[in-house]
């Protein structure tokens, strides 16, 4: 399933994410594909695409930590984006879906 | 001793050429063929530029831009979408080994944007750095900036708003669904200001050419004083112009690059 997320989490610029995960949606769902867009900065820019690629296979509830680890590993300097912000967007989505299920 | 910088005033060009020239200048400085460089320029026709990480069709109404004769280009720097019309644009290229280079992006913005803050002060506009990448006056944005690091150099470019055209801008840029267009336009009018606004407050209503020239003159002095620069007036050389044109044609005007995300 394909999920579109948009928001401005604390400390971040406007972030947009497109996630593809195997249903059913849960915190343990693994990313099949992820695209992160927005008006943030990440230098070098080209290495950011490697991060997106290497996030594939990550469980949704590990996205933030894995993102920060990859950014560190690749020596990318970020401004306006961070793992906590991405995790916040995912968490919001999971809560929203849970509420939809409950109603 | 002052830092010797090359000063370029390259006039008004298409979006693809402007971005091509910034990248060509980065190459020249990176290869040691040129001094660190400060460039001032404008856009003809007007253009929308988007940040490297932005989705083209999420941010820009491409059909509306085409209909209005507005160029669309993706930058090599991050940051947000910008409508370039009544503004002064600058770029600065500094090797990472230079005394004016800072390893940290925020520190680097803070230092380099001192040039714009000092320049605006010369126009009677008291402004300050608003992290991550803006300059504000009285809480309103007057300058937006973007930076990258490539080939051992920092390239920073940005705009100083000479006049604000919020309604036109919002006919070209897409508005996030969650906010009503009218409300957003009102918000932006409250949050953005321009050099023209300050002239009008003094009872003046200068034409664009005057505003552009006055602002560039002030910014030259501002950069020179804030960064202790000795500016050497020059022009891009033939090789830089050829490289800029090649990058414009093969990269910045290409569909592949523009639609990268």
mmCIF file of N, CA and C in Angstrom, chain B residues 24-155:
data_model
loop_
_atom_site.group_PDB
_atom_site.id
_atom_site.type_symbol
_atom_site.label_atom_id
_atom_site.label_comp_id
_atom_site.label_asym_id
_atom_site.label_seq_id
_atom_site.Cartn_x
_atom_site.Cartn_y
_atom_site.Cartn_z
ATOM 1 N N UNK B 24 28.888 26.758 -12.866
ATOM 2 C CA UNK B 24 30.164 26.938 -13.580
ATOM 3 C C UNK B 24 31.151 27.727 -12.721
ATOM 4 N N UNK B 25 30.669 28.716 -12.009
ATOM 5 C CA UNK B 25 31.544 29.501 -11.121
ATOM 6 C C UNK B 25 32.074 28.625 -9.983
ATOM 7 N N UNK B 26 31.206 27.756 -9.489
ATOM 8 C CA UNK B 26 31.637 26.802 -8.456
ATOM 9 C C UNK B 26 32.802 25.964 -8.990
ATOM 10 N N UNK B 27 32.664 25.522 -10.240
ATOM 11 C CA UNK B 27 33.722 24.713 -10.861
ATOM 12 C C UNK B 27 35.030 25.484 -10.989
ATOM 13 N N UNK B 28 34.938 26.737 -11.406
ATOM 14 C CA UNK B 28 36.144 27.562 -11.576
ATOM 15 C C UNK B 28 36.880 27.765 -10.267
ATOM 16 N N UNK B 29 36.111 28.056 -9.222
ATOM 17 C CA UNK B 29 36.740 28.279 -7.913
ATOM 18 C C UNK B 29 37.309 26.950 -7.404
ATOM 19 N N UNK B 30 36.553 25.867 -7.603
ATOM 20 C CA UNK B 30 37.012 24.550 -7.138
ATOM 21 C C UNK B 30 38.324 24.149 -7.810
ATOM 22 N N UNK B 31 38.468 24.504 -9.077
ATOM 23 C CA UNK B 31 39.677 24.129 -9.817
ATOM 24 C C UNK B 31 40.803 25.139 -9.643
ATOM 25 N N UNK B 32 40.579 26.125 -8.808
ATOM 26 C CA UNK B 32 41.619 27.125 -8.542
ATOM 27 C C UNK B 32 41.848 28.075 -9.713
ATOM 28 N N UNK B 33 40.904 28.103 -10.652
ATOM 29 C CA UNK B 33 41.053 28.984 -11.814
ATOM 30 C C UNK B 33 40.559 30.389 -11.508
ATOM 31 N N UNK B 34 39.868 30.527 -10.403
ATOM 32 C CA UNK B 34 39.283 31.829 -10.090
ATOM 33 C C UNK B 34 39.369 32.103 -8.599
ATOM 34 N N UNK B 35 39.361 33.386 -8.278
ATOM 35 C CA UNK B 35 39.242 33.808 -6.888
ATOM 36 C C UNK B 35 37.876 33.370 -6.361
ATOM 37 N N UNK B 36 37.723 33.320 -5.033
ATOM 38 C CA UNK B 36 36.366 33.197 -4.499
ATOM 39 C C UNK B 36 35.515 34.302 -5.120
ATOM 40 N N UNK B 37 34.241 34.016 -5.322
ATOM 41 C CA UNK B 37 33.441 34.892 -6.193
ATOM 42 C C UNK B 37 32.123 35.311 -5.555
ATOM 43 N N UNK B 38 31.800 36.576 -5.739
ATOM 44 C CA UNK B 38 30.489 37.114 -5.343
ATOM 45 C C UNK B 38 29.813 37.611 -6.612
ATOM 46 N N UNK B 39 28.611 37.131 -6.847
ATOM 47 C CA UNK B 39 27.900 37.483 -8.085
ATOM 48 C C UNK B 39 26.525 38.070 -7.758
ATOM 49 N N UNK B 40 26.121 39.092 -8.510
ATOM 50 C CA UNK B 40 24.756 39.632 -8.416
ATOM 51 C C UNK B 40 24.074 39.455 -9.763
ATOM 52 N N UNK B 41 22.794 39.082 -9.718
ATOM 53 C CA UNK B 41 22.091 38.845 -10.976
ATOM 54 C C UNK B 41 20.571 38.926 -10.824
ATOM 55 N N UNK B 42 19.911 38.913 -11.983
ATOM 56 C CA UNK B 42 18.453 38.917 -12.010
ATOM 57 C C UNK B 42 17.926 37.894 -13.004
ATOM 58 N N UNK B 43 16.617 37.867 -13.186
ATOM 59 C CA UNK B 43 15.968 36.798 -13.960
ATOM 60 C C UNK B 43 15.122 37.391 -15.079
ATOM 61 N N UNK B 44 15.335 36.920 -16.280
ATOM 62 C CA UNK B 44 14.536 37.354 -17.422
ATOM 63 C C UNK B 44 14.374 36.185 -18.387
ATOM 64 N N UNK B 45 13.208 35.642 -18.505
ATOM 65 C CA UNK B 45 11.943 36.025 -17.875
ATOM 66 C C UNK B 45 11.929 35.687 -16.380
ATOM 67 N N UNK B 46 10.879 36.159 -15.669
ATOM 68 C CA UNK B 46 10.751 35.745 -14.265
ATOM 69 C C UNK B 46 10.740 34.223 -14.175
ATOM 70 N N UNK B 47 11.063 33.718 -12.995
ATOM 71 C CA UNK B 47 11.176 32.254 -12.877
ATOM 72 C C UNK B 47 10.735 31.770 -11.509
ATOM 73 N N UNK B 48 10.370 30.501 -11.479
ATOM 74 C CA UNK B 48 10.188 29.796 -10.211
ATOM 75 C C UNK B 48 11.353 28.829 -10.089
ATOM 76 N N UNK B 49 12.062 28.878 -8.969
ATOM 77 C CA UNK B 49 13.066 27.844 -8.720
ATOM 78 C C UNK B 49 12.583 27.002 -7.548
ATOM 79 N N UNK B 50 12.888 25.711 -7.629
ATOM 80 C CA UNK B 50 12.527 24.816 -6.519
ATOM 81 C C UNK B 50 13.798 24.227 -5.934
ATOM 82 N N UNK B 51 13.709 23.854 -4.662
ATOM 83 C CA UNK B 51 14.845 23.253 -3.979
ATOM 84 C C UNK B 51 15.136 21.861 -4.520
ATOM 85 N N UNK B 52 16.374 21.422 -4.345
ATOM 86 C CA UNK B 52 16.804 20.127 -4.879
ATOM 87 C C UNK B 52 15.871 18.987 -4.453
ATOM 88 N N UNK B 53 15.366 19.054 -3.218
ATOM 89 C CA UNK B 53 14.599 17.919 -2.687
ATOM 90 C C UNK B 53 13.086 18.063 -2.878
ATOM 91 N N UNK B 54 12.659 19.092 -3.544
ATOM 92 C CA UNK B 54 11.209 19.282 -3.693
ATOM 93 C C UNK B 54 10.643 18.527 -4.890
ATOM 94 N N UNK B 55 9.397 18.138 -4.753
ATOM 95 C CA UNK B 55 8.701 17.491 -5.863
ATOM 96 C C UNK B 55 8.131 18.566 -6.782
ATOM 97 N N UNK B 56 8.524 18.539 -8.041
ATOM 98 C CA UNK B 56 8.116 19.611 -8.966
ATOM 99 C C UNK B 56 6.610 19.843 -8.957
ATOM 100 N N UNK B 57 5.864 18.768 -9.214
ATOM 101 C CA UNK B 57 4.423 18.936 -9.394
ATOM 102 C C UNK B 57 3.675 19.128 -8.078
ATOM 103 N N UNK B 58 4.367 18.872 -6.963
ATOM 104 C CA UNK B 58 3.756 19.166 -5.659
ATOM 105 C C UNK B 58 3.859 20.650 -5.323
ATOM 106 N N UNK B 59 4.846 21.308 -5.901
ATOM 107 C CA UNK B 59 5.136 22.687 -5.507
ATOM 108 C C UNK B 59 4.735 23.718 -6.566
ATOM 109 N N UNK B 60 4.754 23.313 -7.827
ATOM 110 C CA UNK B 60 4.631 24.296 -8.901
ATOM 111 C C UNK B 60 3.480 23.935 -9.836
ATOM 112 N N UNK B 61 2.703 24.941 -10.204
ATOM 113 C CA UNK B 61 1.705 24.762 -11.248
ATOM 114 C C UNK B 61 2.423 25.042 -12.579
ATOM 115 N N UNK B 62 2.950 23.990 -13.150
ATOM 116 C CA UNK B 62 3.811 24.128 -14.327
ATOM 117 C C UNK B 62 3.044 24.737 -15.507
ATOM 118 N N UNK B 63 1.785 24.348 -15.655
ATOM 119 C CA UNK B 63 0.988 24.910 -16.764
ATOM 120 C C UNK B 63 0.777 26.409 -16.588
ATOM 121 N N UNK B 64 0.516 26.816 -15.340
ATOM 122 C CA UNK B 64 0.312 28.249 -15.077
ATOM 123 C C UNK B 64 1.600 29.023 -15.360
ATOM 124 N N UNK B 65 2.734 28.438 -15.006
ATOM 125 C CA UNK B 65 4.025 29.093 -15.277
ATOM 126 C C UNK B 65 4.221 29.251 -16.785
ATOM 127 N N UNK B 66 3.938 28.165 -17.500
ATOM 128 C CA UNK B 66 4.110 28.207 -18.962
ATOM 129 C C UNK B 66 3.225 29.294 -19.561
ATOM 130 N N UNK B 67 1.965 29.333 -19.112
ATOM 131 C CA UNK B 67 1.010 30.314 -19.644
ATOM 132 C C UNK B 67 1.445 31.744 -19.329
ATOM 133 N N UNK B 68 2.108 31.917 -18.175
ATOM 134 C CA UNK B 68 2.526 33.270 -17.764
ATOM 135 C C UNK B 68 3.923 33.621 -18.281
ATOM 136 N N UNK B 69 4.547 32.697 -19.009
ATOM 137 C CA UNK B 69 5.892 32.951 -19.525
ATOM 138 C C UNK B 69 6.944 32.944 -18.432
ATOM 139 N N UNK B 70 6.705 32.134 -17.414
ATOM 140 C CA UNK B 70 7.631 32.056 -16.273
ATOM 141 C C UNK B 70 8.448 30.771 -16.378
ATOM 142 N N UNK B 71 9.776 30.897 -16.305
ATOM 143 C CA UNK B 71 10.656 29.727 -16.328
ATOM 144 C C UNK B 71 10.483 28.901 -15.050
ATOM 145 N N UNK B 72 10.809 27.624 -15.146
ATOM 146 C CA UNK B 72 10.820 26.765 -13.959
ATOM 147 C C UNK B 72 12.157 26.022 -13.946
ATOM 148 N N UNK B 73 12.828 26.035 -12.812
ATOM 149 C CA UNK B 73 14.131 25.380 -12.735
ATOM 150 C C UNK B 73 14.318 24.738 -11.364
ATOM 151 N N UNK B 74 15.015 23.601 -11.364
ATOM 152 C CA UNK B 74 15.405 22.975 -10.088
ATOM 153 C C UNK B 74 16.813 23.443 -9.735
ATOM 154 N N UNK B 75 17.007 23.849 -8.491
ATOM 155 C CA UNK B 75 18.329 24.281 -8.046
ATOM 156 C C UNK B 75 19.177 23.082 -7.625
ATOM 157 N N UNK B 76 20.493 23.322 -7.502
ATOM 158 C CA UNK B 76 21.344 22.272 -6.928
ATOM 159 C C UNK B 76 21.380 22.401 -5.406
ATOM 160 N N UNK B 77 20.762 23.430 -4.894
ATOM 161 C CA UNK B 77 20.696 23.636 -3.447
ATOM 162 C C UNK B 77 19.327 23.215 -2.925
ATOM 163 N N UNK B 78 19.288 22.903 -1.620
ATOM 164 C CA UNK B 78 18.003 22.581 -0.996
ATOM 165 C C UNK B 78 17.186 23.843 -0.793
ATOM 166 N N UNK B 79 16.228 23.758 0.125
ATOM 167 C CA UNK B 79 15.381 24.911 0.407
ATOM 168 C C UNK B 79 14.068 24.844 -0.345
ATOM 169 N N UNK B 80 13.338 25.951 -0.313
ATOM 170 C CA UNK B 80 11.976 25.946 -0.824
ATOM 171 C C UNK B 80 11.819 26.563 -2.198
ATOM 172 N N UNK B 81 10.570 26.581 -2.659
ATOM 173 C CA UNK B 81 10.254 27.169 -3.962
ATOM 174 C C UNK B 81 10.259 28.695 -3.848
ATOM 175 N N UNK B 82 10.814 29.344 -4.870
ATOM 176 C CA UNK B 82 10.924 30.806 -4.867
ATOM 177 C C UNK B 82 10.440 31.344 -6.209
ATOM 178 N N UNK B 83 9.652 32.413 -6.149
ATOM 179 C CA UNK B 83 9.283 33.110 -7.385
ATOM 180 C C UNK B 83 10.247 34.291 -7.538
ATOM 181 N N UNK B 84 11.025 34.255 -8.620
ATOM 182 C CA UNK B 84 12.062 35.269 -8.842
ATOM 183 C C UNK B 84 11.563 36.297 -9.848
ATOM 184 N N UNK B 85 11.303 37.493 -9.380
ATOM 185 C CA UNK B 85 10.898 38.557 -10.290
ATOM 186 C C UNK B 85 11.530 39.855 -9.833
ATOM 187 N N UNK B 86 10.858 40.561 -8.914
ATOM 188 C CA UNK B 86 11.396 41.829 -8.437
ATOM 189 C C UNK B 86 12.303 41.558 -7.245
ATOM 190 N N UNK B 87 13.541 41.271 -7.539
ATOM 191 C CA UNK B 87 14.487 40.931 -6.479
ATOM 192 C C UNK B 87 15.913 41.109 -6.977
ATOM 193 N N UNK B 88 16.847 41.141 -6.040
ATOM 194 C CA UNK B 88 18.267 40.989 -6.375
ATOM 195 C C UNK B 88 18.647 39.584 -5.937
ATOM 196 N N UNK B 89 19.306 38.866 -6.816
ATOM 197 C CA UNK B 89 19.805 37.542 -6.459
ATOM 198 C C UNK B 89 21.320 37.627 -6.374
ATOM 199 N N UNK B 90 21.886 36.908 -5.431
ATOM 200 C CA UNK B 90 23.348 36.879 -5.319
ATOM 201 C C UNK B 90 23.781 35.429 -5.235
ATOM 202 N N UNK B 91 25.046 35.183 -5.570
ATOM 203 C CA UNK B 91 25.646 33.895 -5.223
ATOM 204 C C UNK B 91 27.057 34.165 -4.739
ATOM 205 N N UNK B 92 27.512 33.316 -3.869
ATOM 206 C CA UNK B 92 28.868 33.452 -3.348
ATOM 207 C C UNK B 92 29.494 32.059 -3.338
ATOM 208 N N UNK B 93 30.716 31.981 -3.841
ATOM 209 C CA UNK B 93 31.419 30.697 -3.885
ATOM 210 C C UNK B 93 32.728 30.853 -3.115
ATOM 211 N N UNK B 94 32.914 30.006 -2.129
ATOM 212 C CA UNK B 94 34.085 30.074 -1.256
ATOM 213 C C UNK B 94 34.645 28.664 -1.074
ATOM 214 N N UNK B 95 35.953 28.473 -1.265
ATOM 215 C CA UNK B 95 36.510 27.144 -0.993
ATOM 216 C C UNK B 95 36.350 26.781 0.486
ATOM 217 N N UNK B 96 36.152 25.496 0.758
ATOM 218 C CA UNK B 96 36.003 25.059 2.153
ATOM 219 C C UNK B 96 37.271 25.313 2.962
ATOM 220 N N UNK B 97 38.396 25.478 2.260
ATOM 221 C CA UNK B 97 39.669 25.723 2.941
ATOM 222 C C UNK B 97 39.846 27.213 3.289
ATOM 223 N N UNK B 98 38.929 28.059 2.832
ATOM 224 C CA UNK B 98 39.056 29.512 3.022
ATOM 225 C C UNK B 98 38.696 29.892 4.461
ATOM 226 N N UNK B 99 39.297 31.001 4.911
ATOM 227 C CA UNK B 99 39.007 31.478 6.277
ATOM 228 C C UNK B 99 37.534 31.805 6.491
ATOM 229 N N UNK B 100 36.826 32.123 5.417
ATOM 230 C CA UNK B 100 35.405 32.487 5.548
ATOM 231 C C UNK B 100 34.474 31.273 5.474
ATOM 232 N N UNK B 101 35.038 30.101 5.299
ATOM 233 C CA UNK B 101 34.205 28.890 5.236
ATOM 234 C C UNK B 101 34.032 28.335 6.648
ATOM 235 N N UNK B 102 32.848 27.885 6.941
ATOM 236 C CA UNK B 102 32.571 27.244 8.234
ATOM 237 C C UNK B 102 32.087 25.826 7.964
ATOM 238 N N UNK B 103 32.577 24.845 8.740
ATOM 239 C CA UNK B 103 32.158 23.462 8.482
ATOM 240 C C UNK B 103 30.652 23.263 8.688
ATOM 241 N N UNK B 104 30.098 23.939 9.670
ATOM 242 C CA UNK B 104 28.689 23.761 10.004
ATOM 243 C C UNK B 104 27.800 24.658 9.132
ATOM 244 N N UNK B 105 26.718 24.088 8.606
ATOM 245 C CA UNK B 105 25.856 24.828 7.679
ATOM 246 C C UNK B 105 25.277 26.089 8.332
ATOM 247 N N UNK B 106 24.762 25.948 9.556
ATOM 248 C CA UNK B 106 24.153 27.113 10.216
ATOM 249 C C UNK B 106 25.177 28.204 10.497
ATOM 250 N N UNK B 107 26.364 27.794 10.948
ATOM 251 C CA UNK B 107 27.431 28.775 11.209
ATOM 252 C C UNK B 107 27.790 29.510 9.929
ATOM 253 N N UNK B 108 27.784 28.741 8.846
ATOM 254 C CA UNK B 108 28.141 29.289 7.549
ATOM 255 C C UNK B 108 27.101 30.308 7.081
ATOM 256 N N UNK B 109 25.828 29.961 7.239
ATOM 257 C CA UNK B 109 24.764 30.926 6.896
ATOM 258 C C UNK B 109 24.935 32.194 7.732
ATOM 259 N N UNK B 110 25.133 31.990 9.027
ATOM 260 C CA UNK B 110 25.216 33.131 9.941
ATOM 261 C C UNK B 110 26.322 34.089 9.505
ATOM 262 N N UNK B 111 27.465 33.519 9.121
ATOM 263 C CA UNK B 111 28.597 34.368 8.732
ATOM 264 C C UNK B 111 28.339 35.061 7.389
ATOM 265 N N UNK B 112 28.002 34.271 6.378
ATOM 266 C CA UNK B 112 27.869 34.844 5.029
ATOM 267 C C UNK B 112 26.685 35.815 4.938
ATOM 268 N N UNK B 113 25.620 35.534 5.671
ATOM 269 C CA UNK B 113 24.453 36.418 5.607
ATOM 270 C C UNK B 113 24.710 37.759 6.288
ATOM 271 N N UNK B 114 25.816 37.845 7.024
ATOM 272 C CA UNK B 114 26.227 39.139 7.588
ATOM 273 C C UNK B 114 26.373 40.175 6.487
ATOM 274 N N UNK B 115 26.778 39.739 5.299
ATOM 275 C CA UNK B 115 26.939 40.656 4.175
ATOM 276 C C UNK B 115 25.615 41.283 3.766
ATOM 277 N N UNK B 116 24.563 40.485 3.784
ATOM 278 C CA UNK B 116 23.244 41.006 3.400
ATOM 279 C C UNK B 116 22.683 41.903 4.508
ATOM 280 N N UNK B 117 22.884 41.472 5.729
ATOM 281 C CA UNK B 117 22.377 42.269 6.867
ATOM 282 C C UNK B 117 23.047 43.640 6.875
ATOM 283 N N UNK B 118 24.352 43.671 6.643
ATOM 284 C CA UNK B 118 25.053 44.966 6.600
ATOM 285 C C UNK B 118 24.601 45.797 5.394
ATOM 286 N N UNK B 119 24.363 45.119 4.275
ATOM 287 C CA UNK B 119 23.907 45.819 3.073
ATOM 288 C C UNK B 119 22.534 46.436 3.279
ATOM 289 N N UNK B 120 21.632 45.681 3.891
ATOM 290 C CA UNK B 120 20.299 46.211 4.165
ATOM 291 C C UNK B 120 20.378 47.389 5.136
ATOM 292 N N UNK B 121 21.302 47.314 6.087
ATOM 293 C CA UNK B 121 21.470 48.420 7.045
ATOM 294 C C UNK B 121 21.825 49.708 6.306
ATOM 295 N N UNK B 122 22.621 49.572 5.259
ATOM 296 C CA UNK B 122 22.986 50.757 4.474
ATOM 297 C C UNK B 122 21.776 51.356 3.758
ATOM 298 N N UNK B 123 20.755 50.536 3.554
ATOM 299 C CA UNK B 123 19.505 51.038 2.952
ATOM 300 C C UNK B 123 18.526 51.510 4.032
ATOM 301 N N UNK B 124 18.982 51.481 5.274
ATOM 302 C CA UNK B 124 18.126 51.914 6.386
ATOM 303 C C UNK B 124 17.189 50.824 6.868
ATOM 304 N N UNK B 125 17.525 49.571 6.543
ATOM 305 C CA UNK B 125 16.664 48.442 6.943
ATOM 306 C C UNK B 125 17.409 47.611 7.980
ATOM 307 N N UNK B 126 16.855 47.581 9.179
ATOM 308 C CA UNK B 126 17.493 46.820 10.251
ATOM 309 C C UNK B 126 16.992 45.374 10.181
ATOM 310 N N UNK B 127 17.904 44.477 9.904
ATOM 311 C CA UNK B 127 17.482 43.087 9.683
ATOM 312 C C UNK B 127 18.340 42.141 10.507
ATOM 313 N N UNK B 128 17.855 40.913 10.645
ATOM 314 C CA UNK B 128 18.634 39.919 11.402
ATOM 315 C C UNK B 128 18.463 38.530 10.795
ATOM 316 N N UNK B 129 19.424 37.671 11.127
ATOM 317 C CA UNK B 129 19.417 36.280 10.677
ATOM 318 C C UNK B 129 18.307 35.524 11.390
ATOM 319 N N UNK B 130 17.518 34.780 10.640
ATOM 320 C CA UNK B 130 16.473 33.929 11.219
ATOM 321 C C UNK B 130 16.743 32.503 10.760
ATOM 322 N N UNK B 131 17.414 31.722 11.615
ATOM 323 C CA UNK B 131 17.773 30.362 11.192
ATOM 324 C C UNK B 131 16.544 29.578 10.725
ATOM 325 N N UNK B 132 16.640 28.745 9.745
ATOM 326 C CA UNK B 132 17.865 28.195 9.205
ATOM 327 C C UNK B 132 18.481 29.110 8.142
ATOM 328 N N UNK B 133 17.650 29.718 7.301
ATOM 329 C CA UNK B 133 18.227 30.299 6.083
ATOM 330 C C UNK B 133 17.571 31.603 5.651
ATOM 331 N N UNK B 134 16.927 32.290 6.587
ATOM 332 C CA UNK B 134 16.232 33.529 6.215
ATOM 333 C C UNK B 134 16.861 34.746 6.882
ATOM 334 N N UNK B 135 16.514 35.909 6.338
ATOM 335 C CA UNK B 135 16.786 37.181 7.001
ATOM 336 C C UNK B 135 15.441 37.872 7.156
ATOM 337 N N UNK B 136 15.210 38.397 8.362
ATOM 338 C CA UNK B 136 13.933 39.057 8.631
ATOM 339 C C UNK B 136 14.176 40.478 9.124
ATOM 340 N N UNK B 137 13.166 41.310 8.906
ATOM 341 C CA UNK B 137 13.183 42.657 9.464
ATOM 342 C C UNK B 137 11.811 42.912 10.078
ATOM 343 N N UNK B 138 11.813 43.322 11.335
ATOM 344 C CA UNK B 138 10.535 43.489 12.050
ATOM 345 C C UNK B 138 9.727 42.207 12.040
ATOM 346 N N UNK B 139 10.400 41.083 12.075
ATOM 347 C CA UNK B 139 9.726 39.780 12.087
ATOM 348 C C UNK B 139 9.256 39.306 10.723
ATOM 349 N N UNK B 140 9.483 40.116 9.662
ATOM 350 C CA UNK B 140 9.033 39.715 8.324
ATOM 351 C C UNK B 140 10.223 39.337 7.443
ATOM 352 N N UNK B 141 10.028 38.312 6.645
ATOM 353 C CA UNK B 141 11.108 37.827 5.783
ATOM 354 C C UNK B 141 11.389 38.808 4.641
ATOM 355 N N UNK B 142 12.675 39.089 4.433
ATOM 356 C CA UNK B 142 13.060 39.943 3.312
ATOM 357 C C UNK B 142 14.094 39.251 2.411
ATOM 358 N N UNK B 143 14.646 38.150 2.917
ATOM 359 C CA UNK B 143 15.659 37.425 2.141
ATOM 360 C C UNK B 143 15.611 35.943 2.471
ATOM 361 N N UNK B 144 15.643 35.111 1.418
ATOM 362 C CA UNK B 144 15.724 33.661 1.574
ATOM 363 C C UNK B 144 16.997 33.171 0.903
ATOM 364 N N UNK B 145 17.596 32.126 1.451
ATOM 365 C CA UNK B 145 18.933 31.714 1.005
ATOM 366 C C UNK B 145 19.053 30.204 1.000
ATOM 367 N N UNK B 146 19.968 29.700 0.192
ATOM 368 C CA UNK B 146 20.170 28.258 0.106
ATOM 369 C C UNK B 146 21.650 27.991 -0.128
ATOM 370 N N UNK B 147 22.099 26.880 0.394
ATOM 371 C CA UNK B 147 23.536 26.600 0.353
ATOM 372 C C UNK B 147 23.796 25.134 0.049
ATOM 373 N N UNK B 148 24.870 24.888 -0.688
ATOM 374 C CA UNK B 148 25.341 23.519 -0.858
ATOM 375 C C UNK B 148 26.858 23.514 -0.758
ATOM 376 N N UNK B 149 27.388 22.330 -0.683
ATOM 377 C CA UNK B 149 28.845 22.154 -0.672
ATOM 378 C C UNK B 149 29.176 21.088 -1.689
ATOM 379 N N UNK B 150 29.974 21.466 -2.664
ATOM 380 C CA UNK B 150 30.374 20.522 -3.708
ATOM 381 C C UNK B 150 31.792 20.829 -4.125
ATOM 382 N N UNK B 151 32.512 19.807 -4.515
ATOM 383 C CA UNK B 151 33.854 19.953 -5.081
ATOM 384 C C UNK B 151 34.755 20.819 -4.191
ATOM 385 N N UNK B 152 34.593 20.676 -2.887
ATOM 386 C CA UNK B 152 35.460 21.405 -1.954
ATOM 387 C C UNK B 152 35.124 22.862 -1.810
ATOM 388 N N UNK B 153 33.923 23.260 -2.217
ATOM 389 C CA UNK B 153 33.521 24.665 -2.117
ATOM 390 C C UNK B 153 32.122 24.781 -1.509
ATOM 391 N N UNK B 154 31.876 25.959 -0.928
ATOM 392 C CA UNK B 154 30.512 26.317 -0.537
ATOM 393 C C UNK B 154 29.937 27.176 -1.650
ATOM 394 N N UNK B 155 28.745 26.843 -2.086
ATOM 395 C CA UNK B 155 27.989 27.744 -2.964
ATOM 396 C C UNK B 155 26.742 28.151 -2.188
#
